[in-house]
Coordinates of N, CA and C in Angstrom, one line a residue:
X7 N 15.3 4.8 -21.9 CA 14.1 4.4 -21.3 C 13.9 2.9 -21.3
X8 N 13.5 2.3 -20.2 CA 13.4 0.9 -20.1 C 11.9 0.5 -20.4
X9 N 11.8 -0.5 -21.3 CA 10.4 -1.0 -21.6 C 10.0 -2.1 -20.6
X10 N 8.9 -1.9 -20.0 CA 8.4 -2.9 -19.0 C 7.1 -3.5 -19.6
X11 N 7.1 -4.7 -20.2 CA 6.0 -5.2 -21.0 C 4.7 -5.4 -20.3
X12 N 4.7 -5.6 -19.0 CA 3.5 -5.9 -18.3 C 2.8 -4.6 -17.8
X13 N 3.4 -3.5 -18.1 CA 2.8 -2.2 -17.7 C 2.7 -2.0 -16.2
X14 N 1.8 -1.3 -15.7 CA 1.7 -1.0 -14.3 C 0.9 -2.0 -13.6
X15 N 1.1 -2.1 -12.3 CA 0.4 -3.0 -11.4 C -1.1 -2.7 -11.5
X16 N -1.5 -1.4 -11.6 CA -2.9 -1.0 -11.8 C -3.5 -1.6 -13.0
X17 N -2.8 -1.5 -14.2 CA -3.3 -2.0 -15.4 C -3.4 -3.5 -15.3
X18 N -2.4 -4.2 -14.7 CA -2.4 -5.6 -14.6 C -3.6 -6.1 -13.8
X19 N -3.9 -5.5 -12.7 CA -5.0 -5.9 -11.8 C -6.4 -5.5 -12.3
X20 N -6.5 -4.3 -12.8 CA -7.8 -3.7 -13.0 C -8.2 -3.7 -14.5
X21 N -7.3 -3.4 -15.4 CA -7.7 -3.3 -16.8 C -7.6 -4.6 -17.5
X22 N -6.4 -5.3 -17.3 CA -6.2 -6.6 -17.9 C -6.9 -7.7 -17.1
X23 N -7.2 -7.4 -15.8 CA -7.9 -8.3 -14.9 C -7.1 -9.7 -14.8
X24 N -5.8 -9.6 -14.7 CA -5.0 -10.8 -14.6 C -5.0 -11.2 -13.2
X25 N -4.8 -12.5 -13.0 CA -4.7 -13.0 -11.6 C -3.2 -13.3 -11.3
X26 N -2.8 -12.9 -10.1 CA -1.5 -13.1 -9.5 C -1.6 -14.3 -8.6
X27 N -0.5 -15.1 -8.5 CA -0.5 -16.2 -7.6 C -0.2 -15.6 -6.2
X28 N -0.4 -16.3 -5.1 CA 0.0 -15.9 -3.8 C 1.4 -15.5 -3.7
X29 N 2.3 -16.4 -4.3 CA 3.7 -16.1 -4.3 C 4.0 -14.8 -4.9
X30 N 3.4 -14.6 -6.1 CA 3.7 -13.3 -6.8 C 3.2 -12.1 -6.0
X31 N 2.1 -12.2 -5.3 CA 1.6 -11.1 -4.5 C 2.6 -10.8 -3.4
X32 N 3.0 -11.8 -2.7 CA 4.0 -11.6 -1.6 C 5.3 -11.0 -2.1
X33 N 5.8 -11.5 -3.2 CA 7.0 -11.1 -3.8 C 6.9 -9.6 -4.3
X34 N 5.8 -9.3 -4.9 CA 5.6 -7.9 -5.4 C 5.5 -7.0 -4.2
X35 N 4.8 -7.4 -3.2 CA 4.6 -6.5 -1.9 C 6.0 -6.3 -1.3
X36 N 6.8 -7.4 -1.3 CA 8.2 -7.2 -0.7 C 9.0 -6.3 -1.5
X37 N 9.0 -6.4 -2.8 CA 9.8 -5.5 -3.6 C 9.4 -4.1 -3.5
X38 N 8.1 -3.8 -3.4 CA 7.7 -2.4 -3.3 C 8.1 -1.9 -1.9
X39 N 8.0 -2.7 -0.9 CA 8.5 -2.2 0.5 C 9.9 -1.9 0.5
X40 N 10.7 -2.7 -0.2 CA 12.2 -2.5 -0.2 C 12.5 -1.2 -1.0
X41 N 11.8 -1.0 -2.1 CA 12.0 0.2 -2.9 C 11.6 1.4 -2.1
X42 N 10.5 1.4 -1.4 CA 10.1 2.5 -0.5 C 11.2 2.8 0.5
X43 N 11.6 1.7 1.2 CA 12.7 1.9 2.2 C 13.9 2.5 1.6
X44 N 14.3 2.2 0.4 CA 15.4 2.7 -0.3 C 15.3 4.3 -0.5
X45 N 14.1 4.7 -1.0 CA 14.0 6.1 -1.2 C 13.9 6.9 0.1
X46 N 13.3 6.3 1.1 CA 13.3 6.9 2.4 C 14.7 7.0 3.0
X47 N 15.6 6.0 2.7 CA 16.9 6.1 3.2 C 17.7 7.2 2.5
X48 N 17.2 7.7 1.4 CA 17.8 8.8 0.7 C 17.1 10.1 1.0
X49 N 16.3 10.0 2.1 CA 15.6 11.2 2.6 C 14.6 11.8 1.6
X50 N 13.9 10.9 0.9 CA 12.9 11.3 0.0 C 11.6 10.7 0.3
X51 N 10.5 11.5 0.2 CA 9.1 11.0 0.2 C 8.7 10.8 -1.2
X52 N 8.0 9.7 -1.5 CA 7.5 9.6 -2.8 C 6.3 10.5 -3.1
X53 N 5.4 10.5 -2.1 CA 4.2 11.4 -2.1 C 3.1 11.1 -3.0
X54 N 3.3 10.1 -3.9 CA 2.2 9.6 -4.8 C 2.3 8.1 -5.0
X55 N 2.4 7.4 -4.0 CA 2.5 5.9 -4.1 C 1.1 5.4 -4.5
X56 N 1.0 4.6 -5.6 CA -0.2 4.0 -6.0 C 0.1 2.9 -7.0
X57 N -0.8 2.0 -7.3 CA -0.5 0.9 -8.1 C -0.1 1.3 -9.5
X58 N -0.6 2.4 -10.0 CA -0.3 2.8 -11.4 C 1.2 3.3 -11.5
X59 N 1.8 3.6 -10.3 CA 3.2 4.0 -10.3 C 4.2 2.8 -9.9
X60 N 3.6 1.6 -9.9 CA 4.4 0.4 -9.8 C 4.4 -0.3 -11.1
X61 N 5.6 -0.4 -11.8 CA 5.7 -1.0 -13.1 C 6.3 -2.4 -13.0
X62 N 5.8 -3.3 -13.9 CA 6.2 -4.7 -13.8 C 7.0 -5.1 -15.1
X63 N 8.1 -5.8 -15.0 CA 8.7 -6.4 -16.1 C 8.2 -7.8 -16.4
X64 N 8.8 -8.4 -17.4 CA 8.3 -9.8 -17.8 C 8.4 -10.8 -16.7
X65 N 9.3 -10.6 -15.7 CA 9.5 -11.5 -14.6 C 8.9 -11.0 -13.3
X66 N 8.0 -10.0 -13.4 CA 7.3 -9.4 -12.3 C 8.3 -8.7 -11.3
X67 N 9.4 -8.2 -11.8 CA 10.2 -7.4 -11.0 C 9.7 -6.0 -11.2
X68 N 9.6 -5.2 -10.0 CA 8.9 -3.9 -10.0 C 9.9 -2.8 -10.2
X69 N 9.4 -1.7 -10.7 CA 10.1 -0.4 -10.7 C 9.1 0.6 -10.2
X70 N 9.5 1.4 -9.2 CA 8.7 2.6 -8.8 C 8.9 3.7 -9.8
X71 N 7.8 4.3 -10.2 CA 7.9 5.4 -11.2 C 7.2 6.7 -10.7
X72 N 7.3 7.7 -11.5 CA 6.6 9.0 -11.3 C 7.0 9.6 -10.0
X73 N 8.2 10.2 -10.0 CA 8.7 10.9 -8.8 C 8.4 12.4 -8.9
X74 N 7.4 12.8 -9.8 CA 7.2 14.2 -10.0 C 6.7 14.9 -8.8
X75 N 6.0 14.2 -7.9 CA 5.6 14.9 -6.7 C 6.5 14.6 -5.5
X76 N 7.6 13.9 -5.7 CA 8.5 13.6 -4.6 C 9.2 14.8 -4.0
X77 N 9.5 14.7 -2.7 CA 10.1 15.8 -2.0 C 11.2 15.3 -1.1
X78 N 12.2 16.1 -0.9 CA 13.2 15.8 0.1 C 12.5 16.0 1.5
X79 N 12.8 15.1 2.4 CA 12.1 15.1 3.7 C 12.3 16.5 4.4
X80 N 13.3 17.2 4.1 CA 13.5 18.5 4.7 C 12.8 19.7 4.0
X81 N 12.2 19.4 2.9 CA 11.6 20.4 2.0 C 10.1 20.2 1.7
X82 N 9.5 19.3 2.4 CA 8.1 19.1 2.1 C 7.2 20.3 2.5
X83 N 6.5 20.9 1.6 CA 5.6 22.0 2.0 C 4.6 21.7 3.0
X84 N 4.5 22.5 4.0 CA 3.5 22.3 5.0 C 2.1 22.7 4.6
X85 N 1.1 21.9 4.9 CA -0.3 22.2 4.6 C -0.6 22.1 3.1
X86 N 0.2 21.5 2.3 CA 0.0 21.3 0.9 C -0.5 19.9 0.6
X87 N -1.6 19.9 -0.2 CA -2.2 18.6 -0.6 C -1.6 18.1 -1.9
X88 N -0.9 17.0 -1.9 CA -0.4 16.4 -3.1 C -0.5 14.9 -3.0
X89 N -0.7 14.3 -4.2 CA -0.9 12.8 -4.2 C -2.2 12.5 -4.9
X90 N -2.6 11.3 -4.8 CA -3.9 10.8 -5.4 C -4.8 10.4 -4.3
X91 N -6.0 11.0 -4.3 CA -6.9 10.9 -3.2 C -7.2 9.5 -2.7
X92 N -7.4 8.6 -3.6 CA -7.8 7.2 -3.3 C -6.7 6.5 -2.5
X93 N -5.4 6.9 -2.6 CA -4.3 6.3 -1.9 C -3.8 7.2 -0.8
X94 N -4.4 8.3 -0.6 CA -3.9 9.4 0.3 C -4.2 9.1 1.8
X95 N -3.2 9.3 2.7 CA -3.4 9.1 4.1 C -4.3 10.2 4.7
X96 N -5.0 9.8 5.8 CA -6.0 10.7 6.4 C -5.3 12.0 6.8
X97 N -4.1 12.0 7.4 CA -3.5 13.2 7.8 C -3.2 14.2 6.7
X98 N -3.0 13.7 5.5 CA -2.8 14.6 4.4 C -4.2 15.2 4.0
X99 N -5.2 14.3 3.9 CA -6.5 14.8 3.5 C -7.0 15.9 4.5
X100 N -6.7 15.7 5.8 CA -7.2 16.6 6.8 C -6.4 17.8 7.0
X101 N -5.0 17.7 7.0 CA -4.1 18.8 7.4 C -3.0 19.0 6.4
X102 N -2.9 18.3 5.4 CA -1.7 18.4 4.5 C -0.4 18.1 5.2
X103 N -0.5 17.2 6.2 CA 0.7 16.8 6.9 C 1.3 15.6 6.4
X104 N 2.6 15.7 5.9 CA 3.3 14.6 5.2 C 4.5 14.2 6.0
X105 N 4.5 12.9 6.4 CA 5.6 12.2 7.0 C 5.8 10.8 6.4
X106 N 6.8 10.1 6.9 CA 7.1 8.8 6.3 C 5.9 7.9 6.4
X107 N 5.1 8.0 7.5 CA 4.0 7.1 7.7 C 2.9 7.3 6.6
X108 N 2.9 8.5 5.9 CA 1.9 8.7 4.9 C 2.2 7.7 3.7
X109 N 3.5 7.6 3.4 CA 3.8 6.6 2.3 C 3.4 5.2 2.8
X110 N 3.5 4.9 4.1 CA 3.1 3.6 4.6 C 1.6 3.3 4.3
X111 N 0.8 4.4 4.6 CA -0.7 4.2 4.3 C -0.9 3.9 2.9
X112 N -0.3 4.7 2.0 CA -0.5 4.5 0.5 C 0.0 3.1 0.1
X113 N 1.0 2.6 0.7 CA 1.5 1.2 0.5 C 0.4 0.2 0.9
X114 N -0.2 0.5 2.0 CA -1.3 -0.4 2.5 C -2.4 -0.5 1.5
X115 N -2.7 0.7 0.9 CA -3.8 0.7 -0.1 C -3.4 -0.2 -1.3
X116 N -2.1 -0.2 -1.7 CA -1.6 -1.1 -2.8 C -1.8 -2.5 -2.4
X117 N -1.5 -2.9 -1.1 CA -1.7 -4.2 -0.7 C -3.2 -4.6 -0.7
X118 N -4.0 -3.6 -0.3 CA -5.5 -3.9 -0.4 C -5.9 -4.2 -1.8
X119 N -5.3 -3.5 -2.8 CA -5.6 -3.8 -4.2 C -5.2 -5.2 -4.6
X120 N -4.0 -5.6 -4.1 CA -3.5 -7.0 -4.4 C -4.4 -8.0 -3.8
X121 N -5.0 -7.7 -2.6 CA -5.9 -8.7 -2.0 C -7.3 -8.7 -2.6
X122 N -7.8 -7.6 -3.0 CA -9.2 -7.5 -3.5 C -9.3 -7.5 -5.0
X123 N -8.3 -7.0 -5.7 CA -8.4 -6.9 -7.1 C -9.2 -5.7 -7.6
X124 N -9.5 -4.8 -6.6 CA -10.4 -3.7 -6.9 C -9.6 -2.4 -6.5
X125 N -10.1 -1.2 -7.1 CA -9.5 0.0 -6.7 C -10.0 0.5 -5.4
X126 N -9.2 1.3 -4.6 CA -9.6 1.7 -3.3 C -11.0 2.5 -3.4
X127 N -11.9 2.2 -2.5 CA -13.2 2.8 -2.3 C -14.2 2.5 -3.4
X128 N -13.8 1.7 -4.4 CA -14.8 1.4 -5.4 C -16.0 0.6 -4.9
X129 N -15.8 -0.1 -3.7 CA -16.9 -0.7 -3.1 C -17.9 0.3 -2.4
X130 N -17.4 1.5 -2.3 CA -18.3 2.5 -1.7 C -18.8 3.5 -2.7
X131 N -17.9 4.0 -3.6 CA -18.3 5.0 -4.5 C -18.4 4.5 -6.0
X132 N -18.2 3.2 -6.2 CA -18.2 2.7 -7.6 C -17.0 3.2 -8.3
X133 N -17.1 3.3 -9.6 CA -16.0 3.7 -10.5 C -16.1 5.2 -10.9
X134 N -17.0 5.9 -10.3 CA -17.1 7.3 -10.7 C -16.0 8.2 -10.1
X135 N -15.8 9.3 -10.6 CA -14.8 10.3 -10.1 C -15.2 10.7 -8.7
X136 N -14.3 10.6 -7.7 CA -14.6 10.9 -6.3 C -13.8 12.1 -5.9
X137 N -14.5 13.0 -5.2 CA -13.8 14.2 -4.7 C -13.0 14.0 -3.5
X138 N -12.0 14.9 -3.2 CA -11.2 14.8 -2.0 C -12.1 14.8 -0.7
X139 N -13.1 15.7 -0.8 CA -14.0 15.9 0.4 C -14.8 14.6 0.7
X140 N -15.2 13.9 -0.4 CA -16.0 12.7 -0.2 C -15.2 11.6 0.5
X141 N -13.9 11.4 0.1 CA -13.1 10.4 0.7 C -12.7 10.9 2.1
X142 N -12.4 12.1 2.2 CA -12.0 12.7 3.6 C -13.2 12.4 4.6
X143 N -14.4 12.7 4.2 CA -15.6 12.6 5.0 C -15.8 11.1 5.4
X144 N -15.6 10.2 4.4 CA -15.8 8.8 4.6 C -14.8 8.3 5.6
X145 N -13.5 8.6 5.4 CA -12.4 8.1 6.3 C -12.7 8.6 7.7
X146 N -13.0 9.9 7.9 CA -13.2 10.4 9.2 C -14.4 9.8 9.9
X147 N -15.4 9.5 9.2 CA -16.6 8.8 9.8 C -16.3 7.4 10.2
X148 N -15.4 6.8 9.4 CA -15.0 5.4 9.8 C -14.2 5.5 11.1
X149 N -13.4 6.5 11.3 CA -12.6 6.6 12.5 C -13.5 6.9 13.7
X150 N -14.4 7.8 13.5 CA -15.4 8.1 14.6 C -16.1 6.9 15.1
X151 N -16.4 6.0 14.1 CA -17.2 4.7 14.5 C -16.3 3.6 14.9
X152 N -15.0 3.8 14.9 CA -14.0 2.8 15.2 C -14.1 1.6 14.2
X153 N -14.3 1.9 13.0 CA -14.4 0.9 11.9 C -13.2 1.1 11.0
X154 N -12.7 0.0 10.4 CA -11.6 0.0 9.4 C -11.9 0.9 8.2
X155 N -10.9 1.6 7.8 CA -11.0 2.5 6.6 C -11.3 1.7 5.4
X156 N -10.6 0.6 5.2 CA -10.8 -0.3 4.1 C -10.8 -1.7 4.6
X157 N -12.0 -2.3 4.8 CA -12.2 -3.6 5.3 C -11.3 -4.6 4.6
X158 N -10.6 -5.4 5.4 CA -9.7 -6.4 4.9 C -10.5 -7.7 4.6
X159 N -10.3 -8.2 3.3 CA -11.1 -9.4 3.0 C -10.7 -10.6 3.9
X160 N -11.6 -11.5 4.1 CA -11.3 -12.7 5.0 C -10.6 -13.8 4.3
X161 N -10.5 -13.7 2.9 CA -9.7 -14.7 2.2 C -8.4 -14.0 1.7
X162 N -7.5 -14.8 1.2 CA -6.2 -14.3 0.7 C -5.1 -14.5 1.7
X163 N -3.9 -14.2 1.3 CA -2.8 -14.5 2.2 C -2.9 -13.8 3.5
X164 N -2.7 -14.5 4.6 CA -2.9 -14.0 5.9 C -1.8 -12.9 6.3
X165 N -0.6 -13.1 5.7 CA 0.4 -12.1 6.0 C 0.1 -10.8 5.3
X166 N -0.3 -10.8 4.1 CA -0.7 -9.6 3.4 C -1.9 -8.9 4.1
X167 N -2.9 -9.7 4.5 CA -4.0 -9.2 5.2 C -3.6 -8.5 6.5
X168 N -2.7 -9.1 7.2 CA -2.3 -8.5 8.5 C -1.6 -7.2 8.3
X169 N -0.6 -7.2 7.3 CA 0.2 -6.0 7.1 C -0.7 -4.9 6.5
X170 N -1.6 -5.2 5.6 CA -2.5 -4.2 5.0 C -3.3 -3.6 6.1
X171 N -3.8 -4.4 7.0 CA -4.7 -3.8 8.1 C -3.9 -2.9 9.0
X172 N -2.6 -3.2 9.2 CA -1.8 -2.4 10.1 C -1.3 -1.1 9.4
X173 N -1.1 -1.2 8.1 CA -0.7 0.0 7.3 C -1.8 1.0 7.1
X174 N -3.1 0.5 7.1 CA -4.2 1.3 6.9 C -4.9 1.9 8.1
X175 N -4.1 2.0 9.2 CA -4.5 2.6 10.4 C -4.7 4.1 10.2
X176 N -5.7 4.7 10.9 CA -6.0 6.1 10.8 C -4.9 6.9 11.4
X177 N -4.4 6.5 12.6 CA -3.4 7.3 13.2 C -2.0 6.9 12.7
X178 N -1.2 7.8 12.3 CA 0.1 7.4 11.7 C 1.0 6.6 12.7
X179 N 0.9 6.9 14.0 CA 1.8 6.2 14.9 C 1.4 4.7 15.1
X180 N 0.2 4.3 14.6 CA -0.3 2.9 14.7 C 0.1 2.1 13.5
X181 N 0.7 2.7 12.5 CA 1.1 1.9 11.3 C 2.4 1.2 11.5
X182 N 2.6 0.1 10.8 CA 3.8 -0.7 10.8 C 5.0 0.1 10.2
X183 N 6.2 -0.2 10.7 CA 7.4 0.4 10.1 C 7.8 -0.4 8.9
X184 N 8.6 0.1 8.0 CA 9.0 -0.6 6.8 C 9.9 -1.8 7.2
X185 N 10.7 -1.6 8.3 CA 11.6 -2.6 8.8 C 10.8 -3.9 9.2
X186 N 9.7 -3.6 9.9 CA 8.8 -4.7 10.3 C 8.1 -5.3 9.1
X187 N 7.6 -4.5 8.2 CA 7.0 -5.0 7.0 C 7.9 -5.9 6.2
X188 N 9.1 -5.5 6.0 CA 10.1 -6.2 5.2 C 10.4 -7.5 5.9
X189 N 10.6 -7.5 7.2 CA 10.9 -8.7 8.0 C 9.7 -9.7 7.8
X190 N 8.5 -9.3 7.9 CA 7.4 -10.2 7.8 C 7.3 -10.8 6.4
X191 N 7.4 -9.9 5.4 CA 7.3 -10.4 4.0 C 8.4 -11.3 3.6
X192 N 9.6 -11.0 4.1 CA 10.8 -11.8 3.7 C 10.6 -13.2 4.2
X193 N 10.0 -13.4 5.4 CA 9.8 -14.7 5.9 C 8.7 -15.4 5.1
X194 N 7.6 -14.7 4.8 CA 6.5 -15.2 4.1 C 6.9 -15.6 2.7
X195 N 7.9 -14.8 2.1 CA 8.3 -15.1 0.7 C 9.1 -16.4 0.7
X196 N 9.7 -16.8 1.8 CA 10.4 -18.1 1.8 C 9.5 -19.3 2.1
X197 N 8.4 -19.0 2.8 CA 7.6 -20.2 3.2 C 6.1 -19.9 2.9
X198 N 5.8 -19.2 1.9 CA 4.4 -18.8 1.6 C 3.5 -20.0 1.5
X199 N 4.0 -21.1 1.1 CA 3.1 -22.2 0.9 C 2.6 -22.8 2.2
X200 N 3.4 -22.6 3.3 CA 3.1 -23.2 4.6 C 2.4 -22.2 5.5
X201 N 2.3 -20.9 5.1 CA 1.8 -19.9 6.0 C 0.3 -20.1 6.3
X202 N 0.0 -20.2 7.5 CA -1.4 -20.3 8.0 C -1.4 -19.7 9.4
X203 N -2.5 -19.8 10.1 CA -2.6 -19.2 11.4 C -1.5 -19.6 12.4
X204 N -1.2 -20.9 12.4 CA -0.2 -21.5 13.3 C 1.2 -21.0 12.9
X205 N 1.5 -21.0 11.6 CA 2.8 -20.5 11.1 C 3.0 -19.1 11.4
X206 N 1.9 -18.3 11.3 CA 1.9 -16.9 11.5 C 2.4 -16.5 12.9
X207 N 1.8 -17.2 13.9 CA 2.2 -17.0 15.3 C 3.6 -17.5 15.5
X208 N 4.0 -18.6 14.9 CA 5.3 -19.1 15.1 C 6.4 -18.2 14.7
X209 N 6.1 -17.4 13.6 CA 7.1 -16.5 13.1 C 6.9 -15.1 13.7
X210 N 6.0 -15.0 14.7 CA 5.8 -13.7 15.3 C 5.3 -12.6 14.4
X211 N 4.4 -13.0 13.5 CA 3.8 -12.0 12.6 C 2.8 -11.1 13.4
X212 N 2.2 -11.7 14.4 CA 1.3 -11.0 15.2 C 1.9 -10.7 16.6
X213 N 2.0 -9.5 16.9 CA 2.6 -9.1 18.2 C 1.6 -8.7 19.2

């Protein structure tokens, strides 16, 4: 068993209330995306992506953990609800439908945590225990009103904000692919200090 002294990303952000630099946020986001792409290449869905399942070593290198709910892509039970509600994609909450894009939505929620330093939906429900039906109803009402599920803050790294907004789309087909996410983050990781609106367009972050 490997000891990871900084614990989980959830603990680091929420319990210890530590601050990450913009460079660290970009790098952690990139590492997580690469790890998800790897397990998808092995035909595996994680099915429970969340910040508490992202572990950090002393150098902020990440490890994805808790594959207890993971499934082979060919064996995912239909109509079955599994995962953690706060990070769960709308199509799972509504229909128990699990595809690659569901992991992308959960990844978007992790990015939202990196940007805001808060747990998903805590701005709506506070820190109380929230039921599946409450989150499901909230998400569906947001879609009906054509409003974002999790409003993206106006400050913070623009690349993370853009990717998070595209990953947290209600419709699975509207979410970014991991290839695109990794391309954007790899560029930002190399030039994060210079990234602004002009640089973003120059690197074709916005299509």
